[in-house]
Short mmCIF file of C-alpha atoms in Angstrom, two decimals:
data_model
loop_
_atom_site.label_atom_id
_atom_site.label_comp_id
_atom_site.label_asym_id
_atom_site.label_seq_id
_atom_site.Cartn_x
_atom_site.Cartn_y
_atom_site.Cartn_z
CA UNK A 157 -8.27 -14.41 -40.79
CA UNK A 158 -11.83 -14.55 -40.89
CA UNK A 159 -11.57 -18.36 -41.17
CA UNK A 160 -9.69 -18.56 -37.98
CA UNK A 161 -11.79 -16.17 -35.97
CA UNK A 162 -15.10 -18.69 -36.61
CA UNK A 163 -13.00 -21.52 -36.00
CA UNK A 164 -12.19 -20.30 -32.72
CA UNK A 165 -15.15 -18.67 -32.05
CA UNK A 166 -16.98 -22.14 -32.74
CA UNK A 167 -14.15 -23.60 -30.36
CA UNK A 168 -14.51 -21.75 -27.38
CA UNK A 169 -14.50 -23.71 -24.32
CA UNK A 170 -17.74 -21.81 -22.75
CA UNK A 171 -19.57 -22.14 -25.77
CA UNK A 172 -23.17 -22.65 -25.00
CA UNK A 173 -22.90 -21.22 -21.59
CA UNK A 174 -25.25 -18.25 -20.97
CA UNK A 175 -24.64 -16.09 -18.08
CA UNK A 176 -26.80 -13.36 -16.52
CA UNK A 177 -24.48 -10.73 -14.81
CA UNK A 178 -26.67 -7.91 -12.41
CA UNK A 179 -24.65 -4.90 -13.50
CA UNK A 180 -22.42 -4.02 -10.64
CA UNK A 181 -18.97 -2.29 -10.50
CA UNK A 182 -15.66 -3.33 -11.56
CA UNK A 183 -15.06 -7.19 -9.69
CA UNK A 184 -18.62 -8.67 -11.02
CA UNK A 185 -18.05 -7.00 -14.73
CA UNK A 186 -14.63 -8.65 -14.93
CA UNK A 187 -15.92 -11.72 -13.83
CA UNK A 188 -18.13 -11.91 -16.16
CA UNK A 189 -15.69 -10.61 -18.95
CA UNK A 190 -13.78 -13.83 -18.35
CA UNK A 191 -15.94 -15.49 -19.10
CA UNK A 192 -17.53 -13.89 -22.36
CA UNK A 193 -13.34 -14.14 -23.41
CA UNK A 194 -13.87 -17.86 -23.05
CA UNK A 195 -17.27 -18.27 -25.48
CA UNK A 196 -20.03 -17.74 -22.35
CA UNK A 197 -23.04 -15.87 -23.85
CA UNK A 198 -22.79 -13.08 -21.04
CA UNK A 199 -25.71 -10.71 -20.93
CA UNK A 200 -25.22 -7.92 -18.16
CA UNK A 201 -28.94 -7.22 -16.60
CA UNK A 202 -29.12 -3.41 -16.45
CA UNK A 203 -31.55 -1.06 -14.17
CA UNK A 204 -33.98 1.11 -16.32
CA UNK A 205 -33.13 4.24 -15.99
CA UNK A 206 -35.62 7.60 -15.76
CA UNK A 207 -34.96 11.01 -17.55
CA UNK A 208 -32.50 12.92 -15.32
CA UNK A 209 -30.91 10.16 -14.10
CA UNK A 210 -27.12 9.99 -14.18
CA UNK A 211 -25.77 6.54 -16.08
CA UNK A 212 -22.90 4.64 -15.44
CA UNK A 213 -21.09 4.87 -18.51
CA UNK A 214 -22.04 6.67 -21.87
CA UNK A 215 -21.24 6.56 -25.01
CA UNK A 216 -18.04 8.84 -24.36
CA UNK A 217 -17.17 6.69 -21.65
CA UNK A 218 -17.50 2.82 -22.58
CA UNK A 219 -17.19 -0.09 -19.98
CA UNK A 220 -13.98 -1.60 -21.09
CA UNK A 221 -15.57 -5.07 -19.08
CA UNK A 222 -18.23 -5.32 -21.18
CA UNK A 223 -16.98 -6.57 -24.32
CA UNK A 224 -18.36 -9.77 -25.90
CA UNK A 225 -21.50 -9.44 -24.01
CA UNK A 226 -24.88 -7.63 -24.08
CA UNK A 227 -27.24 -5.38 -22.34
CA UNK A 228 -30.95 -5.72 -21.45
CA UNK A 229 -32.53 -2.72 -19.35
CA UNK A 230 -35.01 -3.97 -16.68
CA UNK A 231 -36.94 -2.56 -13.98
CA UNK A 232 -37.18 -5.02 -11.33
CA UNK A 233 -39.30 -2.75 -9.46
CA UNK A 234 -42.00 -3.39 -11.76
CA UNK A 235 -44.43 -6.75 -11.75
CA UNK A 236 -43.65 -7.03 -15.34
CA UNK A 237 -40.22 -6.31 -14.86
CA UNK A 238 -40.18 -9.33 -12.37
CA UNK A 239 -41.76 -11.33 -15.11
CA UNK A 240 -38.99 -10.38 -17.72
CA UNK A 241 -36.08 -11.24 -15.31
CA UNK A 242 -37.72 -14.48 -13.89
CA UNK A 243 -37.91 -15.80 -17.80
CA UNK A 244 -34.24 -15.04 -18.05
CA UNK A 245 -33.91 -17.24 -14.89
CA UNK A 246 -35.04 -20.44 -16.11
CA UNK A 247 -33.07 -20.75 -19.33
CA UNK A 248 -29.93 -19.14 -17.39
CA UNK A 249 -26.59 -21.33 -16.61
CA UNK A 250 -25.12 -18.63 -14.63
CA UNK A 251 -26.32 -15.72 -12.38
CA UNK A 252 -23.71 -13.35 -11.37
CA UNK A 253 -24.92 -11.64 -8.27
CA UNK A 254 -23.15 -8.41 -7.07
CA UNK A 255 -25.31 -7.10 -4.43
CA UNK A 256 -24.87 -7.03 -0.71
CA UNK A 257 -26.33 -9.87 0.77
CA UNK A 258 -30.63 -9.54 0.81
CA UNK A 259 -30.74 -7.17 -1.64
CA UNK A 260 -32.19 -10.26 -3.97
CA UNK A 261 -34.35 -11.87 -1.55
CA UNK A 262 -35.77 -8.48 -1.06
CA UNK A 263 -36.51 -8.36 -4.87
CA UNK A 264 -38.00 -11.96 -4.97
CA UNK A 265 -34.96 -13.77 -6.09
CA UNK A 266 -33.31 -15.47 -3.18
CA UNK A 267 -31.41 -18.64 -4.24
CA UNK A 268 -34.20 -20.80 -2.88
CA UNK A 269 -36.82 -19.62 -5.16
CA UNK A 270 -34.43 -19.40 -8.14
CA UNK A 271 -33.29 -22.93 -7.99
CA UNK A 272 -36.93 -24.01 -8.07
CA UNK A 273 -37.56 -22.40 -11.07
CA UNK A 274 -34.13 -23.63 -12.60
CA UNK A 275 -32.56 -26.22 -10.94
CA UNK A 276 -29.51 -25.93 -12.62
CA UNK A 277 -28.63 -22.47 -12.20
CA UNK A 278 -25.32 -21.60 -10.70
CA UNK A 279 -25.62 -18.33 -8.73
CA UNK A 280 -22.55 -16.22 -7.74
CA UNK A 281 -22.54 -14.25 -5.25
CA UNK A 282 -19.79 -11.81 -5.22
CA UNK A 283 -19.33 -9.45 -2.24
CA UNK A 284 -16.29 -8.02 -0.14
CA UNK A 285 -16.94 -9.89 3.37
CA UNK A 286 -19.59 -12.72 2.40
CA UNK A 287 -22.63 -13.70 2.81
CA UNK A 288 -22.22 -14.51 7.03
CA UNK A 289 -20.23 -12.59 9.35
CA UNK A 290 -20.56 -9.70 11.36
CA UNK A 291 -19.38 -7.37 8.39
CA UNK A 292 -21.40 -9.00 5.84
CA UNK A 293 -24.01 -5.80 5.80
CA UNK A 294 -21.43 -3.86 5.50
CA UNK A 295 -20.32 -1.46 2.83
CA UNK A 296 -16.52 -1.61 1.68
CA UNK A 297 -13.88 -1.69 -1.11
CA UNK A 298 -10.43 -3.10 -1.98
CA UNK A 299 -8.48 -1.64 0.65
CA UNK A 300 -10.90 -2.92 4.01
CA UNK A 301 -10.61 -6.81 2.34
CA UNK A 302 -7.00 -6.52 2.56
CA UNK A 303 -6.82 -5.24 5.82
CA UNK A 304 -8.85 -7.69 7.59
CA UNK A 305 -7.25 -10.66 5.38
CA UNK A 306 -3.71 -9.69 7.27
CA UNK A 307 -2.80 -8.85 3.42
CA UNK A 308 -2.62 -4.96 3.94
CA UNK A 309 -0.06 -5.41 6.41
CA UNK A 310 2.36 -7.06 4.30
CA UNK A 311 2.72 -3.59 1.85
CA UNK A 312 4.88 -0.64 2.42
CA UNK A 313 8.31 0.26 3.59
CA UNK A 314 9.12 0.05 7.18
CA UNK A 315 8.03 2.60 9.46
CA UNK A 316 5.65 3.92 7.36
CA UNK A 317 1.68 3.03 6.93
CA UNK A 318 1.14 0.00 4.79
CA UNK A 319 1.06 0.88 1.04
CA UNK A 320 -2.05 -0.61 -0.90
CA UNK A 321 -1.29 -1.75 -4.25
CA UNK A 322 -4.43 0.06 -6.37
CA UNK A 323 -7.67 -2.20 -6.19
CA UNK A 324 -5.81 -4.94 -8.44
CA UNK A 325 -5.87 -8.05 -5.50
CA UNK A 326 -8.85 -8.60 -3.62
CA UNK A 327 -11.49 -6.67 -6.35
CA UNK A 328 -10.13 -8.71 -9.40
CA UNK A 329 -7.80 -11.07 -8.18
CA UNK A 330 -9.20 -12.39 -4.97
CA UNK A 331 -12.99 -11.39 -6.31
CA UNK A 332 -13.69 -11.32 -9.81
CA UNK A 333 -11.13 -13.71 -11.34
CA UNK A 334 -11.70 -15.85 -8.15
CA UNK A 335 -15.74 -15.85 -8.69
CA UNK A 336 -14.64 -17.40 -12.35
CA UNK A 337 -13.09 -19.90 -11.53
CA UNK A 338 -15.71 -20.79 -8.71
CA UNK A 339 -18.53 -20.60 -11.78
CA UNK A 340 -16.41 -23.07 -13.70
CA UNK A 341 -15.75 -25.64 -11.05
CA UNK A 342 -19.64 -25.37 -10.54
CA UNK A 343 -20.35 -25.79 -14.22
CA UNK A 344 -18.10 -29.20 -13.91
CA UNK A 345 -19.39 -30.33 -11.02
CA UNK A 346 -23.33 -29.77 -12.39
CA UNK A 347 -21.81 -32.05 -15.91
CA UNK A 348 -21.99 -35.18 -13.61
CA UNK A 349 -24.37 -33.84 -10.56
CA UNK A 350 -27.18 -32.02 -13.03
CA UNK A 351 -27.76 -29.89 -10.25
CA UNK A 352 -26.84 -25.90 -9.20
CA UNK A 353 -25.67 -24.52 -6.78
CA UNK A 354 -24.60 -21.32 -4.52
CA UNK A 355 -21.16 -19.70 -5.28
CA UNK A 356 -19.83 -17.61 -1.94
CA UNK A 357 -17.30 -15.54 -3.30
CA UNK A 358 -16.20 -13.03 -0.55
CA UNK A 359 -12.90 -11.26 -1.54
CA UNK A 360 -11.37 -11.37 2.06
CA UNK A 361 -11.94 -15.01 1.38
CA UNK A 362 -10.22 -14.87 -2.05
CA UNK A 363 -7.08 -12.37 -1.36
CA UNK A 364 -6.68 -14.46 2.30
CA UNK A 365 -6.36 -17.65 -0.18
CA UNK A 366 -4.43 -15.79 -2.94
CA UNK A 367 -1.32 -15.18 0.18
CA UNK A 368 -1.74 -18.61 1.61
CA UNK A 369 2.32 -19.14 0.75
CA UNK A 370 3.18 -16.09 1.95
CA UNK A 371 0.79 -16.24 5.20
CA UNK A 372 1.43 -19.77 6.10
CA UNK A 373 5.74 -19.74 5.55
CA UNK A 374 5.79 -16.39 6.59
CA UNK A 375 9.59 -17.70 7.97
CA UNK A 376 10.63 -18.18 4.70
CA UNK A 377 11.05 -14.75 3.97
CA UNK A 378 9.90 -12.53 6.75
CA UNK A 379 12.78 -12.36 9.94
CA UNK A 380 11.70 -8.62 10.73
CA UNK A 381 9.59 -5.59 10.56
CA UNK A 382 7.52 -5.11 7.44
CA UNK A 383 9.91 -3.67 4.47
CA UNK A 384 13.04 -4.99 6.29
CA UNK A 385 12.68 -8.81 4.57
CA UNK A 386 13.45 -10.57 0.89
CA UNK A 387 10.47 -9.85 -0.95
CA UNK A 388 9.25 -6.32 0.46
CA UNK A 389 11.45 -3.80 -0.01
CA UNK A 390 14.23 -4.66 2.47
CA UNK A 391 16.71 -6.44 0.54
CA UNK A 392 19.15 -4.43 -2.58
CA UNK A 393 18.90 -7.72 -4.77
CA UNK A 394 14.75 -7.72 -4.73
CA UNK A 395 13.81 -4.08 -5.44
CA UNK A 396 13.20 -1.30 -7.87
CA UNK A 397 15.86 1.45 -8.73
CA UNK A 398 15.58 4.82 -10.57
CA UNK A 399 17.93 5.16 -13.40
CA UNK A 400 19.98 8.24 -15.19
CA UNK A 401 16.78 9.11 -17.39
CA UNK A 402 14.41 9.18 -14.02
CA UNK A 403 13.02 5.75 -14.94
CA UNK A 404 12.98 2.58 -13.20
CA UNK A 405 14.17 -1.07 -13.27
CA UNK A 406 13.07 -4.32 -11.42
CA UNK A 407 15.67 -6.39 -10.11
CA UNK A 408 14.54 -9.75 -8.96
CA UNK A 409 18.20 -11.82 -7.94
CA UNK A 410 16.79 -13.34 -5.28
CA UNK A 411 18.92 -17.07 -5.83
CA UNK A 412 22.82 -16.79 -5.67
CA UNK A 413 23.60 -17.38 -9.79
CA UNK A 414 21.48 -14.51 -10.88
CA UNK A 415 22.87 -12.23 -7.85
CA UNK A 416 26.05 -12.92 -9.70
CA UNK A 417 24.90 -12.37 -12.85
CA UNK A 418 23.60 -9.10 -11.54
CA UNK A 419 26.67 -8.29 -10.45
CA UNK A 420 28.68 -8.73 -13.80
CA UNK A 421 25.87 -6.76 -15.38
CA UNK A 422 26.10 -4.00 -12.90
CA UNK A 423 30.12 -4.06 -13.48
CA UNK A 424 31.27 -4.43 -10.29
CA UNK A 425 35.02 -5.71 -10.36
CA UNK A 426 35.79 -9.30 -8.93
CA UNK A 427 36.57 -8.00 -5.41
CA UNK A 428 33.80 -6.04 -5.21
CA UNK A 429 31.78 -8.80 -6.55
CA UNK A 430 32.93 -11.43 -3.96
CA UNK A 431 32.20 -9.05 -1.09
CA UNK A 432 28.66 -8.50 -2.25
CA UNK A 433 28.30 -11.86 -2.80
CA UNK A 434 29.02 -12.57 1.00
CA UNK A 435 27.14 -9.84 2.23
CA UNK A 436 23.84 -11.57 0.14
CA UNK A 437 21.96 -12.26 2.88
CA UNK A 438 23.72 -10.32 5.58
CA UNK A 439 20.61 -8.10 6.73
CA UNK A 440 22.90 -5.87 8.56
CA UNK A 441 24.62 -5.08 5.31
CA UNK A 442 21.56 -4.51 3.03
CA UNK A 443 21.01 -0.88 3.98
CA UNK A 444 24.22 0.21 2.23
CA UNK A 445 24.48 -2.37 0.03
CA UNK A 446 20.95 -0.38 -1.50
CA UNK A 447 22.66 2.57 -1.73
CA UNK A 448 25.39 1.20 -3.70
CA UNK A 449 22.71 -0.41 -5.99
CA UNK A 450 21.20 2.42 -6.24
CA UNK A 451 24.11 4.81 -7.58
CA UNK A 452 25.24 2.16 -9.79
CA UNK A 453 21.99 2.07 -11.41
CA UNK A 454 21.95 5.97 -11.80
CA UNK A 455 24.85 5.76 -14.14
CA UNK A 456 22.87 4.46 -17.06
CA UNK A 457 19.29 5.27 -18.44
CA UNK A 458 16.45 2.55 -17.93
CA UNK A 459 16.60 1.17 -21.67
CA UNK A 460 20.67 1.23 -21.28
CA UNK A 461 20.52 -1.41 -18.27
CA UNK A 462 18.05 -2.94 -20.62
CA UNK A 463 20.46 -3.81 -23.06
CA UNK A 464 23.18 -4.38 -21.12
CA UNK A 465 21.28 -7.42 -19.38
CA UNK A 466 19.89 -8.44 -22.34
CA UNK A 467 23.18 -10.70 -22.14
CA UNK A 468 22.78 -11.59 -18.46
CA UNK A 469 19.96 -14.18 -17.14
CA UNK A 470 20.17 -11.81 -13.30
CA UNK A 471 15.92 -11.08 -13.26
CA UNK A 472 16.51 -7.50 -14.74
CA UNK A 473 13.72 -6.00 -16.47
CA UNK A 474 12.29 -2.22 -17.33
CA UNK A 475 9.75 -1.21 -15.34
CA UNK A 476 6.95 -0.08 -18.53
CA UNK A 477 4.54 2.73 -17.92
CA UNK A 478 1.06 1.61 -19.77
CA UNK A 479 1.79 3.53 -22.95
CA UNK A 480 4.97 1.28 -23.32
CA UNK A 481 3.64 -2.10 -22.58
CA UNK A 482 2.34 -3.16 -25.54
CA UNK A 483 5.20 -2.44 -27.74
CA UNK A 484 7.75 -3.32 -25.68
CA UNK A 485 9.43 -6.22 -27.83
CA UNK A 486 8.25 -9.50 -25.55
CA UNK A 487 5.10 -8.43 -25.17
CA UNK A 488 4.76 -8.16 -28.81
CA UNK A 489 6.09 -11.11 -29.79
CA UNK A 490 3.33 -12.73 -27.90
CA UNK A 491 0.68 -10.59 -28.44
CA UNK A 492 -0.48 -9.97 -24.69
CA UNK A 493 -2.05 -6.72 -25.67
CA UNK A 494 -4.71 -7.15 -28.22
CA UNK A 495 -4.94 -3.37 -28.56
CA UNK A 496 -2.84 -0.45 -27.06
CA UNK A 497 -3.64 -0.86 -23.14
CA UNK A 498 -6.12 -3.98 -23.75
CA UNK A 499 -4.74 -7.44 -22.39
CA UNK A 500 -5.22 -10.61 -24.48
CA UNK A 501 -7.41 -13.01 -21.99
CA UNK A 502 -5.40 -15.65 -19.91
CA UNK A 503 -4.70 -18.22 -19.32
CA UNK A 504 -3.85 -18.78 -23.10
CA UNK A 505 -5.86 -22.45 -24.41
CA UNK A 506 -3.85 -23.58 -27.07
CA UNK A 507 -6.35 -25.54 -28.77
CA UNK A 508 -9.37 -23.32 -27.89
CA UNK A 509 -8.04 -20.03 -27.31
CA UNK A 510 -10.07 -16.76 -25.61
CA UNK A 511 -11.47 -14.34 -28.28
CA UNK A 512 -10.93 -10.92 -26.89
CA UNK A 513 -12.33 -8.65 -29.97
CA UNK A 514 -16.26 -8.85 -28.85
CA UNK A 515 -18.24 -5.71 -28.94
CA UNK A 516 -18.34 -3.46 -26.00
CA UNK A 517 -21.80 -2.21 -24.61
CA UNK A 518 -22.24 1.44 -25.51
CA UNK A 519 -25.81 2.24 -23.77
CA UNK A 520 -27.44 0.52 -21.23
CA UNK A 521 -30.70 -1.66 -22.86
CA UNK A 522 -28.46 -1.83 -26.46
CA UNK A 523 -30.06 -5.46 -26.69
CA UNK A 524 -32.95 -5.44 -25.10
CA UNK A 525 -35.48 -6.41 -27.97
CA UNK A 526 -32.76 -8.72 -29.10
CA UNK A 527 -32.70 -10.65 -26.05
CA UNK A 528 -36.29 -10.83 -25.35
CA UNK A 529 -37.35 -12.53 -28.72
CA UNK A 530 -34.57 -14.80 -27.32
CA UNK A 531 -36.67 -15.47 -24.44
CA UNK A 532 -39.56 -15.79 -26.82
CA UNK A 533 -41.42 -12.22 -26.42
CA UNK A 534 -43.28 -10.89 -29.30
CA UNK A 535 -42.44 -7.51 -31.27
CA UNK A 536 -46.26 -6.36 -29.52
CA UNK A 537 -45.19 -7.66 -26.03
CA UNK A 538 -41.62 -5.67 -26.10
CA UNK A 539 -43.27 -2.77 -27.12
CA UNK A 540 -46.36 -2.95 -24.46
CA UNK A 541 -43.55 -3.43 -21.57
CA UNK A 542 -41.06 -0.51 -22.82
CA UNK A 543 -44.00 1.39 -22.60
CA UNK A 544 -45.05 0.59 -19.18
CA UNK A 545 -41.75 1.27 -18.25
CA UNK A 546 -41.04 -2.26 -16.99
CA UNK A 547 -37.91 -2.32 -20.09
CA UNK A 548 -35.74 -0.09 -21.96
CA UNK A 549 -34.30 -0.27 -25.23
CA UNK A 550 -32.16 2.37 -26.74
CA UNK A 551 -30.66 1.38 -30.20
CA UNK A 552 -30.36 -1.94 -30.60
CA UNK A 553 -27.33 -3.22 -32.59
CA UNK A 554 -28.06 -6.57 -34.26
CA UNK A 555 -24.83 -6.86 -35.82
CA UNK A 556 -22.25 -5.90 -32.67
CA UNK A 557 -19.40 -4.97 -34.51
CA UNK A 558 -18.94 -1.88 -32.49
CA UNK A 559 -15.15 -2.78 -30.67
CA UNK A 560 -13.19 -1.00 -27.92
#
């Protein structure tokens, strides 16, 4: 086992890449989780923090993004501090930049004077609405990107207000994973250019992107008011239903041979059968079709439709609550939990797979002296610049085999 971990740790397709991540909330760390998954030496720059001062996660409360990389505490409000960070900068690949835009051109780091010192530095910018635009100063989160990306809209049963699904698509999906694959392209492009660049990742611009199909066919499946359509809650084949037990399944039948399947599963006999079948896409029929759906599915408990279905290809599955996810039997065939509630990294690189078992940070500054004799400071220098305050260390751990 410990064979195969080195191998693939040796084999890991960002191997080599280091990455400097401003610590910022949750689309920046997961971008730069991704990428410590995939071998990049990811070291998240931290603020120093005084006595009093609240900090963002303790020891009780680890960053679940911050495993595989490592923490150095800097003041950037300090000269020396300035002097630390800009000596990161030049033997940097990456610079994952969370801030609003200005907030590093106010520190000294705008992307001008960064690329002079490093040419070859790649510096994402990751922000809600961009750096341009009349909202670009602005302060938001998840559920404004959305809006303004016509995504929001899309959500919700009919006559109600739209429904926003958590702060999954435009802060990870359309943001962080989106700013990830933006640093990669920009890592390929820089193999045959030798040159940086500036990464704009806005995440109206990456959730607008993520719904181009849906956005651009719209007639494909939208003919009415939201929640009245194919794929948002209007029609009984594409929905969710509560079973006997109180819990839920997803049925999916969207093409004709799995409505039929669905069908047989469900037991309906062959006359009922052929009139459902003719009433598929009959949008005048759906409303009571979903009610017979629905009491059909209320005979049986979730896991009981389960195994009926397991006979039946008719898009059927559970609907798992996140203590049942990573035993449910598929899931754990493939191993796409690592660890009760922690996802194995995707997409899965058969020859040079993602190592998700890295150490999580547990304090802000856990690396600091490590990092700096990385950068070439001396045991006398560290210690001279934690005590002016310009660094922090607080228990460094060498061997980071502390896991989440």
């Amino acid at each position: 086992s410990k064979n195969i971990n080195l191998i693939c740790l040796m084999a890991l397709p960002l191997k080599g890449v280091r990455v400097l991540e401003l610590a910022g909330l949750a689309p920046a760390p997961f971008c730069g989780m991704v990428l410590a998954d995939f071998g990049a030496d990811v070291i998240r720059v931290d603020r120093v923090y005084l006595e009093g001062q609240t900090r963002p996660f303790t020891e009780s409360i680890p960053d679940p993004l911050s495993r595989g990389k490592r923490s150095i505490a800097i003041n950037l409000k300090t000269d020396e501090g300035v002097e630390v960070f800009s000596r990161l900068i030049v033997k940097a690949d990456v610079l994952i930049d969370p801030f609003r835009p200005g907030v590093l051109e106010k520190l000294g780091f705008g992307p001008n004077e960064m690329l002079k010192s490093n040419p070859r530095l790649i510096i994402a910018r990751l922000t809600g609405f961009g750096q341009n635009g009349s909202l670009s100063s602005k302060a938001g989160h998840d559920i404004n990107y959305l809006a303004i990306a016509g995504v929001l809209g899309l959500f919700g049963p009919n006559g109600t207000p739209p429904m926003f699904p958590m702060n999954l698509l435009a802060d990870f999906a359309g943001g962080g994973l989106a700013c990830a694959l933006g640093i990669v392209l920009a890592l390929f492009e820089r193999a045959h250019s030798h040159k940086g660049q500036v990464i704009d990742a806005a995440m109206v611009d990456g959730v607008a992107y993520l719904s181009t199909f849906v956005t651009s066919r719209v007639k494909l499946w939208k003919t009415g008011p939201r929640g009245t359509n194919w794929v948002d809650g209007g029609a009984p084949f594409y929905n969710t239903y509560v079973t006997s037990d109180g819990k839920y399944v997803a049925l999916g039948a969207i093409e004709t041979q799995f409505y039929r399947a669905a069908l047989k599963g469900l037991g309906f006999s062959k006359e009922e059968r052929k009139e459902l079948v003719a009433s598929q896409h009959d949008t005048t029929a759906w409303p009571k079709m979903k009610q017979i759906f629905a009491a059909r599915f209320k005979e049986k408990t979730r896991d009981e439709w389960t195994k009926v279905f397991e006979k039946y290809d008719a898009c059927l599955t559970p609907v798992l609550t996140s203590e049942e996810m990573t035993t449910f039997d598929h899931n754990a065939s493939r191993k796409t939990f690592v660890r009760p509630r922690i996802p194995a990294p995707a997409p899965r690189l058969l020859r040079t797979p993602a190592v998700s078992s890295g150490p999580i940070i547990k304090k802000c500054g856990q690396h600091t002296t490590e990092v700096m004799v990385e950068a070439g400071y001396s045991s006398e220098q560290i210690n001279r610049l934690v005590t002016k305050g310009a660094v922090e260390r607080r228990h460094d751990a060498p061997d980071r085999k502390s896991k989440l």
